[in-house]
Short mmCIF file of C-alpha atoms (C1' of nucleotides) in Angstrom, two decimals:
data_model
loop_
_atom_site.label_atom_id
_atom_site.label_comp_id
_atom_site.label_asym_id
_atom_site.label_seq_id
_atom_site.Cartn_x
_atom_site.Cartn_y
_atom_site.Cartn_z
CA UNK A 1 36.24 9.80 -38.17
CA UNK A 2 33.35 8.65 -36.09
CA UNK A 3 29.92 10.23 -36.10
CA UNK A 4 29.04 9.25 -32.56
CA UNK A 5 30.65 9.96 -29.26
CA UNK A 6 30.67 6.66 -27.38
CA UNK A 7 31.97 3.98 -29.70
CA UNK A 8 33.45 2.12 -26.76
CA UNK A 9 30.19 2.16 -24.82
CA UNK A 10 28.23 0.98 -27.80
CA UNK A 11 30.59 -1.85 -28.57
CA UNK A 12 30.63 -3.00 -24.98
CA UNK A 13 26.85 -3.30 -24.88
CA UNK A 14 26.63 -5.72 -27.77
CA UNK A 15 25.87 -9.42 -27.57
CA UNK A 16 28.96 -11.34 -26.64
CA UNK A 17 30.52 -13.75 -29.07
CA UNK A 18 28.89 -16.91 -27.77
CA UNK A 19 25.42 -15.44 -27.74
CA UNK A 20 25.83 -14.18 -31.30
CA UNK A 21 26.90 -17.64 -32.38
CA UNK A 22 24.04 -19.36 -30.64
CA UNK A 23 21.43 -16.96 -31.98
CA UNK A 24 22.80 -17.29 -35.50
CA UNK A 25 22.96 -21.07 -35.22
CA UNK A 26 19.37 -21.19 -34.05
CA UNK A 27 18.16 -19.08 -36.93
CA UNK A 28 20.35 -20.98 -39.35
CA UNK A 29 18.57 -24.19 -38.46
CA UNK A 30 15.25 -22.47 -39.07
CA UNK A 31 16.48 -21.00 -42.33
CA UNK A 32 15.86 -23.94 -44.63
CA UNK A 33 12.59 -24.76 -46.37
CA UNK A 34 12.80 -28.48 -45.66
CA UNK A 35 13.32 -27.90 -41.96
CA UNK A 36 10.56 -25.32 -41.86
CA UNK A 37 8.23 -27.89 -43.38
CA UNK A 38 9.30 -30.55 -40.92
CA UNK A 39 8.75 -28.22 -37.98
CA UNK A 40 5.44 -27.12 -39.43
CA UNK A 41 4.12 -30.66 -39.68
CA UNK A 42 5.48 -31.53 -36.24
CA UNK A 43 3.72 -28.49 -34.81
CA UNK A 44 0.47 -30.15 -35.82
CA UNK A 45 1.17 -33.77 -34.98
CA UNK A 46 3.81 -35.99 -33.46
CA UNK A 47 5.13 -38.21 -36.26
CA UNK A 48 7.72 -40.87 -36.90
CA UNK A 49 10.51 -40.40 -39.42
CA UNK A 50 8.93 -42.44 -42.17
CA UNK A 51 5.66 -40.62 -41.92
CA UNK A 52 7.32 -37.23 -42.01
CA UNK A 53 9.05 -38.34 -45.18
CA UNK A 54 5.79 -39.58 -46.66
CA UNK A 55 3.74 -36.51 -45.79
CA UNK A 56 6.36 -34.13 -47.11
CA UNK A 57 7.41 -36.25 -50.05
CA UNK A 58 11.04 -36.50 -49.00
CA UNK A 59 13.61 -39.27 -48.71
CA UNK A 60 13.84 -40.85 -45.28
CA UNK A 61 17.57 -40.32 -45.17
CA UNK A 62 17.20 -36.64 -45.95
CA UNK A 63 14.59 -36.33 -43.20
CA UNK A 64 16.86 -38.13 -40.77
CA UNK A 65 19.74 -35.81 -41.56
CA UNK A 66 17.57 -32.77 -41.00
CA UNK A 67 16.12 -34.18 -37.81
CA UNK A 68 19.59 -34.54 -36.43
CA UNK A 69 20.18 -30.81 -36.94
CA UNK A 70 16.83 -30.04 -35.34
CA UNK A 71 17.67 -32.33 -32.44
CA UNK A 72 21.06 -30.72 -31.90
CA UNK A 73 19.37 -27.34 -31.85
CA UNK A 74 16.91 -28.71 -29.30
CA UNK A 75 14.03 -27.74 -31.52
CA UNK A 76 12.54 -31.24 -31.56
CA UNK A 77 12.51 -34.11 -29.12
CA UNK A 78 12.28 -37.81 -29.87
CA UNK A 79 10.41 -40.68 -28.29
CA UNK A 80 11.03 -44.27 -29.22
CA UNK A 81 8.06 -46.57 -29.66
CA UNK A 82 9.22 -49.95 -30.82
CA UNK A 83 11.12 -49.64 -34.02
CA UNK A 84 9.78 -46.23 -34.71
CA UNK A 85 10.96 -42.93 -33.28
CA UNK A 86 8.38 -40.21 -32.93
CA UNK A 87 9.36 -36.61 -33.17
CA UNK A 88 7.62 -33.54 -31.78
CA UNK A 89 8.50 -29.91 -31.20
CA UNK A 90 10.65 -29.59 -28.13
CA UNK A 91 9.41 -26.24 -26.90
CA UNK A 92 6.96 -23.48 -27.65
CA UNK A 93 9.56 -21.09 -29.01
CA UNK A 94 9.50 -22.58 -32.47
CA UNK A 95 5.83 -21.78 -32.83
CA UNK A 96 6.32 -18.27 -31.54
CA UNK A 97 9.29 -17.70 -33.80
CA UNK A 98 7.21 -18.86 -36.73
CA UNK A 99 4.40 -16.56 -35.68
CA UNK A 100 6.74 -13.58 -35.44
CA UNK A 101 8.38 -14.33 -38.76
CA UNK A 102 4.96 -14.82 -40.30
CA UNK A 103 3.90 -11.39 -39.12
CA UNK A 104 7.07 -9.91 -40.52
CA UNK A 105 6.48 -11.56 -43.88
CA UNK A 106 2.93 -10.25 -43.94
CA UNK A 107 3.97 -6.69 -43.18
CA UNK A 108 6.82 -7.04 -45.60
CA UNK A 109 4.33 -7.91 -48.31
CA UNK A 110 2.27 -4.89 -47.46
CA UNK A 111 5.25 -2.63 -47.87
CA UNK A 112 6.65 -4.37 -50.93
CA UNK A 113 5.53 -3.06 -54.27
CA UNK A 114 3.13 -5.74 -55.48
CA UNK A 115 4.77 -7.74 -58.20
CA UNK A 116 2.71 -7.97 -61.40
CA UNK A 117 3.36 -11.71 -61.61
CA UNK A 118 2.69 -12.45 -57.93
CA UNK A 119 0.12 -15.09 -57.15
CA UNK A 120 -1.82 -13.01 -54.69
CA UNK A 121 -3.80 -15.85 -53.17
CA UNK A 122 -2.07 -17.75 -50.42
CA UNK A 123 -2.81 -19.79 -47.35
CA UNK A 124 -1.67 -17.68 -44.46
CA UNK A 125 -3.19 -18.92 -41.25
CA UNK A 126 -0.99 -17.56 -38.50
CA UNK A 127 0.92 -20.34 -36.77
CA UNK A 128 -0.68 -21.34 -33.52
CA UNK A 129 0.37 -23.30 -30.46
CA UNK A 130 1.08 -26.96 -31.20
CA UNK A 131 -1.65 -29.48 -30.55
CA UNK A 132 -0.93 -32.22 -28.01
CA UNK A 133 0.59 -35.30 -29.59
CA UNK A 134 -2.16 -37.29 -31.23
CA UNK A 135 -2.72 -40.89 -30.21
CA UNK A 136 -0.74 -43.01 -32.63
CA UNK A 137 -1.65 -46.50 -33.58
CA UNK A 138 1.83 -47.87 -33.14
CA UNK A 139 2.29 -51.08 -35.02
CA UNK B 1 2.02 -48.28 -44.24
CA UNK B 2 0.97 -45.14 -42.46
CA UNK B 3 0.53 -44.85 -38.72
CA UNK B 4 -2.12 -42.14 -38.87
CA UNK B 5 -5.46 -42.02 -40.52
CA UNK B 6 -5.68 -38.64 -42.21
CA UNK B 7 -2.51 -38.14 -44.21
CA UNK B 8 -4.36 -36.08 -46.75
CA UNK B 9 -5.90 -33.82 -44.13
CA UNK B 10 -2.57 -33.29 -42.45
CA UNK B 11 -0.79 -32.48 -45.68
CA UNK B 12 -3.47 -30.04 -46.75
CA UNK B 13 -3.16 -28.04 -43.53
CA UNK B 14 0.52 -27.31 -43.96
CA UNK B 15 2.07 -23.99 -44.91
CA UNK B 16 1.90 -23.49 -48.64
CA UNK B 17 5.05 -23.39 -50.72
CA UNK B 18 5.42 -19.61 -50.85
CA UNK B 19 5.00 -19.15 -47.13
CA UNK B 20 7.57 -21.85 -46.42
CA UNK B 21 10.01 -20.12 -48.72
CA UNK B 22 9.45 -16.73 -47.17
CA UNK B 23 9.76 -18.00 -43.62
CA UNK B 24 12.94 -19.88 -44.46
CA UNK B 25 14.37 -16.88 -46.28
CA UNK B 26 13.66 -14.65 -43.32
CA UNK B 27 15.36 -17.00 -40.89
CA UNK B 28 18.20 -17.57 -43.33
CA UNK B 29 19.02 -13.89 -43.26
CA UNK B 30 19.03 -13.98 -39.49
CA UNK B 31 21.18 -17.10 -39.48
CA UNK B 32 24.58 -15.52 -39.87
CA UNK B 33 26.75 -14.17 -37.04
CA UNK B 34 27.78 -11.06 -38.94
CA UNK B 35 24.19 -10.13 -39.70
CA UNK B 36 23.14 -10.87 -36.13
CA UNK B 37 25.83 -8.47 -34.95
CA UNK B 38 24.77 -5.82 -37.43
CA UNK B 39 21.15 -6.12 -36.38
CA UNK B 40 22.18 -6.10 -32.74
CA UNK B 41 24.09 -2.86 -33.07
CA UNK B 42 21.34 -1.29 -35.16
CA UNK B 43 18.81 -2.25 -32.50
CA UNK B 44 20.70 0.06 -30.17
CA UNK B 45 21.56 2.91 -32.48
CA UNK B 46 21.03 4.10 -36.01
CA UNK B 47 24.41 4.05 -37.71
CA UNK B 48 26.02 4.66 -41.09
CA UNK B 49 27.85 1.93 -42.97
CA UNK B 50 31.32 3.04 -42.05
CA UNK B 51 30.49 3.20 -38.37
CA UNK B 52 28.92 -0.24 -38.38
CA UNK B 53 32.12 -1.53 -39.91
CA UNK B 54 34.22 0.27 -37.33
CA UNK B 55 32.20 -0.81 -34.31
CA UNK B 56 32.10 -4.43 -35.41
CA UNK B 57 35.61 -4.53 -36.83
CA UNK B 58 34.52 -5.51 -40.32
CA UNK B 59 35.36 -4.38 -43.82
CA UNK B 60 33.02 -1.76 -45.23
CA UNK B 61 32.41 -3.80 -48.34
CA UNK B 62 31.44 -6.83 -46.30
CA UNK B 63 29.05 -4.70 -44.27
CA UNK B 64 27.56 -3.25 -47.41
CA UNK B 65 26.98 -6.69 -48.88
CA UNK B 66 25.26 -7.85 -45.72
CA UNK B 67 23.18 -4.70 -45.50
CA UNK B 68 21.87 -5.39 -48.96
CA UNK B 69 20.55 -8.77 -47.80
CA UNK B 70 19.04 -7.18 -44.71
CA UNK B 71 17.45 -4.51 -46.89
CA UNK B 72 16.00 -7.06 -49.28
CA UNK B 73 14.52 -8.90 -46.33
CA UNK B 74 13.06 -5.61 -45.08
CA UNK B 75 14.81 -6.03 -41.80
CA UNK B 76 16.57 -2.66 -41.99
CA UNK B 77 15.70 0.64 -43.57
CA UNK B 78 18.07 3.29 -44.85
CA UNK B 79 18.11 7.05 -44.67
CA UNK B 80 20.52 9.15 -46.61
CA UNK B 81 22.16 12.10 -44.88
CA UNK B 82 24.66 13.72 -47.17
CA UNK B 83 27.23 11.22 -48.30
CA UNK B 84 26.35 8.85 -45.55
CA UNK B 85 23.52 6.38 -45.39
CA UNK B 86 22.14 5.60 -41.97
CA UNK B 87 20.65 2.23 -41.25
CA UNK B 88 18.13 1.24 -38.59
CA UNK B 89 15.90 -1.70 -37.88
CA UNK B 90 12.86 -1.60 -40.11
CA UNK B 91 10.35 -3.12 -37.74
CA UNK B 92 9.93 -4.48 -34.25
CA UNK B 93 9.87 -8.11 -35.31
CA UNK B 94 13.62 -8.42 -35.39
CA UNK B 95 13.85 -7.56 -31.74
CA UNK B 96 11.07 -9.95 -30.84
CA UNK B 97 12.61 -12.71 -32.91
CA UNK B 98 15.90 -12.14 -31.12
CA UNK B 99 14.11 -12.21 -27.78
CA UNK B 100 12.37 -15.48 -28.59
CA UNK B 101 15.55 -17.07 -29.88
CA UNK B 102 17.40 -15.82 -26.85
CA UNK B 103 14.87 -17.50 -24.56
CA UNK B 104 15.22 -20.68 -26.54
CA UNK B 105 18.99 -20.60 -26.23
CA UNK B 106 18.72 -20.03 -22.51
CA UNK B 107 16.35 -22.96 -21.98
CA UNK B 108 18.46 -25.02 -24.32
CA UNK B 109 21.45 -24.39 -22.06
CA UNK B 110 19.50 -25.46 -19.03
CA UNK B 111 18.65 -28.74 -20.66
CA UNK B 112 22.03 -29.29 -22.20
CA UNK B 113 24.52 -31.27 -20.15
CA UNK B 114 26.92 -28.60 -18.90
CA UNK B 115 30.19 -28.91 -20.79
CA UNK B 116 33.24 -29.12 -18.52
CA UNK B 117 35.11 -26.59 -20.61
CA UNK B 118 32.22 -24.13 -20.94
CA UNK B 119 32.86 -20.56 -19.89
CA UNK B 120 29.86 -20.26 -17.64
CA UNK B 121 29.92 -16.49 -17.40
CA UNK B 122 28.25 -14.65 -20.22
CA UNK B 123 26.49 -11.45 -20.97
CA UNK B 124 22.90 -12.39 -21.54
CA UNK B 125 20.69 -9.35 -21.21
CA UNK B 126 17.49 -10.22 -23.01
CA UNK B 127 17.04 -8.14 -26.14
CA UNK B 128 14.72 -5.24 -25.60
CA UNK B 129 12.81 -2.88 -27.85
CA UNK B 130 15.08 -0.69 -29.95
CA UNK B 131 15.83 2.79 -28.71
CA UNK B 132 14.81 5.67 -30.94
CA UNK B 133 17.51 6.67 -33.35
CA UNK B 134 20.03 8.75 -31.48
CA UNK B 135 20.82 12.26 -32.65
CA UNK B 136 23.78 12.00 -34.97
CA UNK B 137 26.28 14.71 -35.55
CA UNK B 138 26.26 14.40 -39.28
CA UNK B 139 29.41 15.76 -40.83
"C1'" DT C 1 19.02 -66.39 -33.54
"C1'" DG C 2 17.92 -64.39 -37.99
"C1'" DA C 3 14.78 -62.08 -41.22
"C1'" DG C 4 12.33 -57.84 -41.63
"C1'" DT C 5 11.61 -53.08 -40.60
"C1'" DA C 6 12.90 -48.31 -39.07
"C1'" DT C 7 16.31 -45.11 -38.43
"C1'" DC C 8 20.96 -43.29 -38.48
"C1'" DT C 9 25.47 -42.24 -40.42
"C1'" DG C 10 29.40 -41.33 -43.60
"C1'" DA C 11 31.11 -40.27 -48.17
"C1'" DC C 12 30.41 -37.69 -51.99
"C1'" DC C 13 28.97 -33.82 -54.94
"C1'" DA C 14 26.32 -29.85 -56.91
"C1'" DA C 15 24.74 -25.58 -55.30
"C1'" DG C 16 24.92 -21.74 -52.17
"C1'" DT C 17 27.36 -18.37 -49.03
"C1'" DG C 18 30.44 -14.72 -47.28
"C1'" DC C 19 34.56 -12.54 -47.72
"C1'" DT C 20 38.15 -9.68 -50.34
"C1'" DC C 21 39.68 -6.95 -54.01
"C1'" DA C 22 38.86 -3.86 -57.71
"C1'" DT C 23 35.79 -0.81 -59.58
"C1'" DA C 24 31.47 1.85 -60.15
"C1'" DT C 25 28.06 5.04 -58.41
"C1'" DG C 26 26.62 8.92 -55.81
"C1'" DT C 27 27.24 13.12 -52.91
"C1'" DT C 28 29.67 17.31 -51.16
"C1'" DC C 29 32.31 21.23 -51.57
"C1'" DA C 30 36.05 24.16 -53.07
"C1'" DT D 1 33.93 20.83 -62.78
"C1'" DG D 2 36.93 17.77 -60.28
"C1'" DA D 3 38.96 15.97 -56.00
"C1'" DA D 4 37.62 13.60 -51.83
"C1'" DC D 5 34.70 10.81 -49.43
"C1'" DA D 6 30.89 7.21 -48.55
"C1'" DT D 7 28.63 3.47 -50.21
"C1'" DA D 8 27.37 -0.14 -53.62
"C1'" DT D 9 28.41 -3.73 -56.83
"C1'" DG D 10 30.64 -7.60 -59.51
"C1'" DA D 11 34.05 -11.26 -59.97
"C1'" DG D 12 36.55 -14.75 -57.87
"C1'" DC D 13 37.45 -18.14 -54.35
"C1'" DA D 14 37.44 -20.92 -50.00
"C1'" DC D 15 34.11 -22.85 -47.31
"C1'" DT D 16 29.51 -24.63 -46.08
"C1'" DT D 17 25.26 -27.00 -46.99
"C1'" DG D 18 21.61 -30.29 -48.36
"C1'" DG D 19 20.68 -34.06 -50.95
"C1'" DT D 20 21.57 -39.10 -52.54
"C1'" DC D 21 23.46 -43.57 -52.11
"C1'" DA D 22 25.43 -47.33 -49.58
"C1'" DG D 23 25.95 -49.37 -45.51
"C1'" DA D 24 25.61 -49.54 -40.28
"C1'" DT D 25 22.82 -49.77 -36.19
"C1'" DA D 26 18.67 -50.82 -33.48
"C1'" DC D 27 14.46 -53.02 -32.45
"C1'" DT D 28 10.65 -56.76 -33.09
"C1'" DC D 29 8.97 -61.11 -33.59
"C1'" DA D 30 8.67 -65.78 -35.23
#
DNA sequence: TGAGTATCTGACCAAGTGCTCATATGTTCA
DNA sequence: TGAACATATGAGCACTTGGTCAGATACTCA
């Protein structure tokens, strides 16, 4: 019933179960608009929880919940400074993943039939490497 | 109440709403083990729906549902050959995204405290560029 | 120490997701 | 044309997810 000769070979080459899970979990964490926004802002500046909430217009509890997921995924790291905890991207992969996904979205748009109602104009600076953490005036 | 000076500037630099949505949607599609497995197998060989289901041990309906999401996200493309429809990766970004995420997972493991019960051994060939669609013996 | 501030956590709930089953659509070939 | 096959689609349901609210924890400073 099969159209190819080496079903066993093909199946044996695939990602093993754990790797599949870890890849999916990583992308799952990235697959939420709120977390994308948090990572985006953190890619530009190290910020404490309250400020992330303020800049993005979110509740502090919601931000904290999301930061926990980002922490577990090792996408952000934290640094305590007094009562505040500053968050920053934990490694360069986030930025590169964003850049790749951004390219995909761009090409996707090119191939997609332009929707009559589409906005057309859009900020689309390609994501770049994160800037070093700015000097904070910790209070 | 803010710890930084240019909250307006920072907020105005961020990804706009549409880009955030599109990035999150792209990652969301990648954030499921079944779809990761489908993309993984398609990165190695162009396959029809039934064969994907067979190789991965999934129901054909489930595969079809997932392929629709992958199609909508422009991650796979389809080619009809008789009654069968062959699927393949639509662009190179998937592979690169997998490679980046794979690197992240690897580094993440290095930094993570090794769990006593962890397996330790694992297939972890880094994802490579997809091979050209193999010649199928279409029936 | 205790008030004040910043962050985290758990319970809860509305919305979203992924699977299965049944059925529809589309293609081939006798 | 109609049977057989391959794939797609819709409804239904168990499970997950992301937010809010209330309360806990952690740190600072008078």
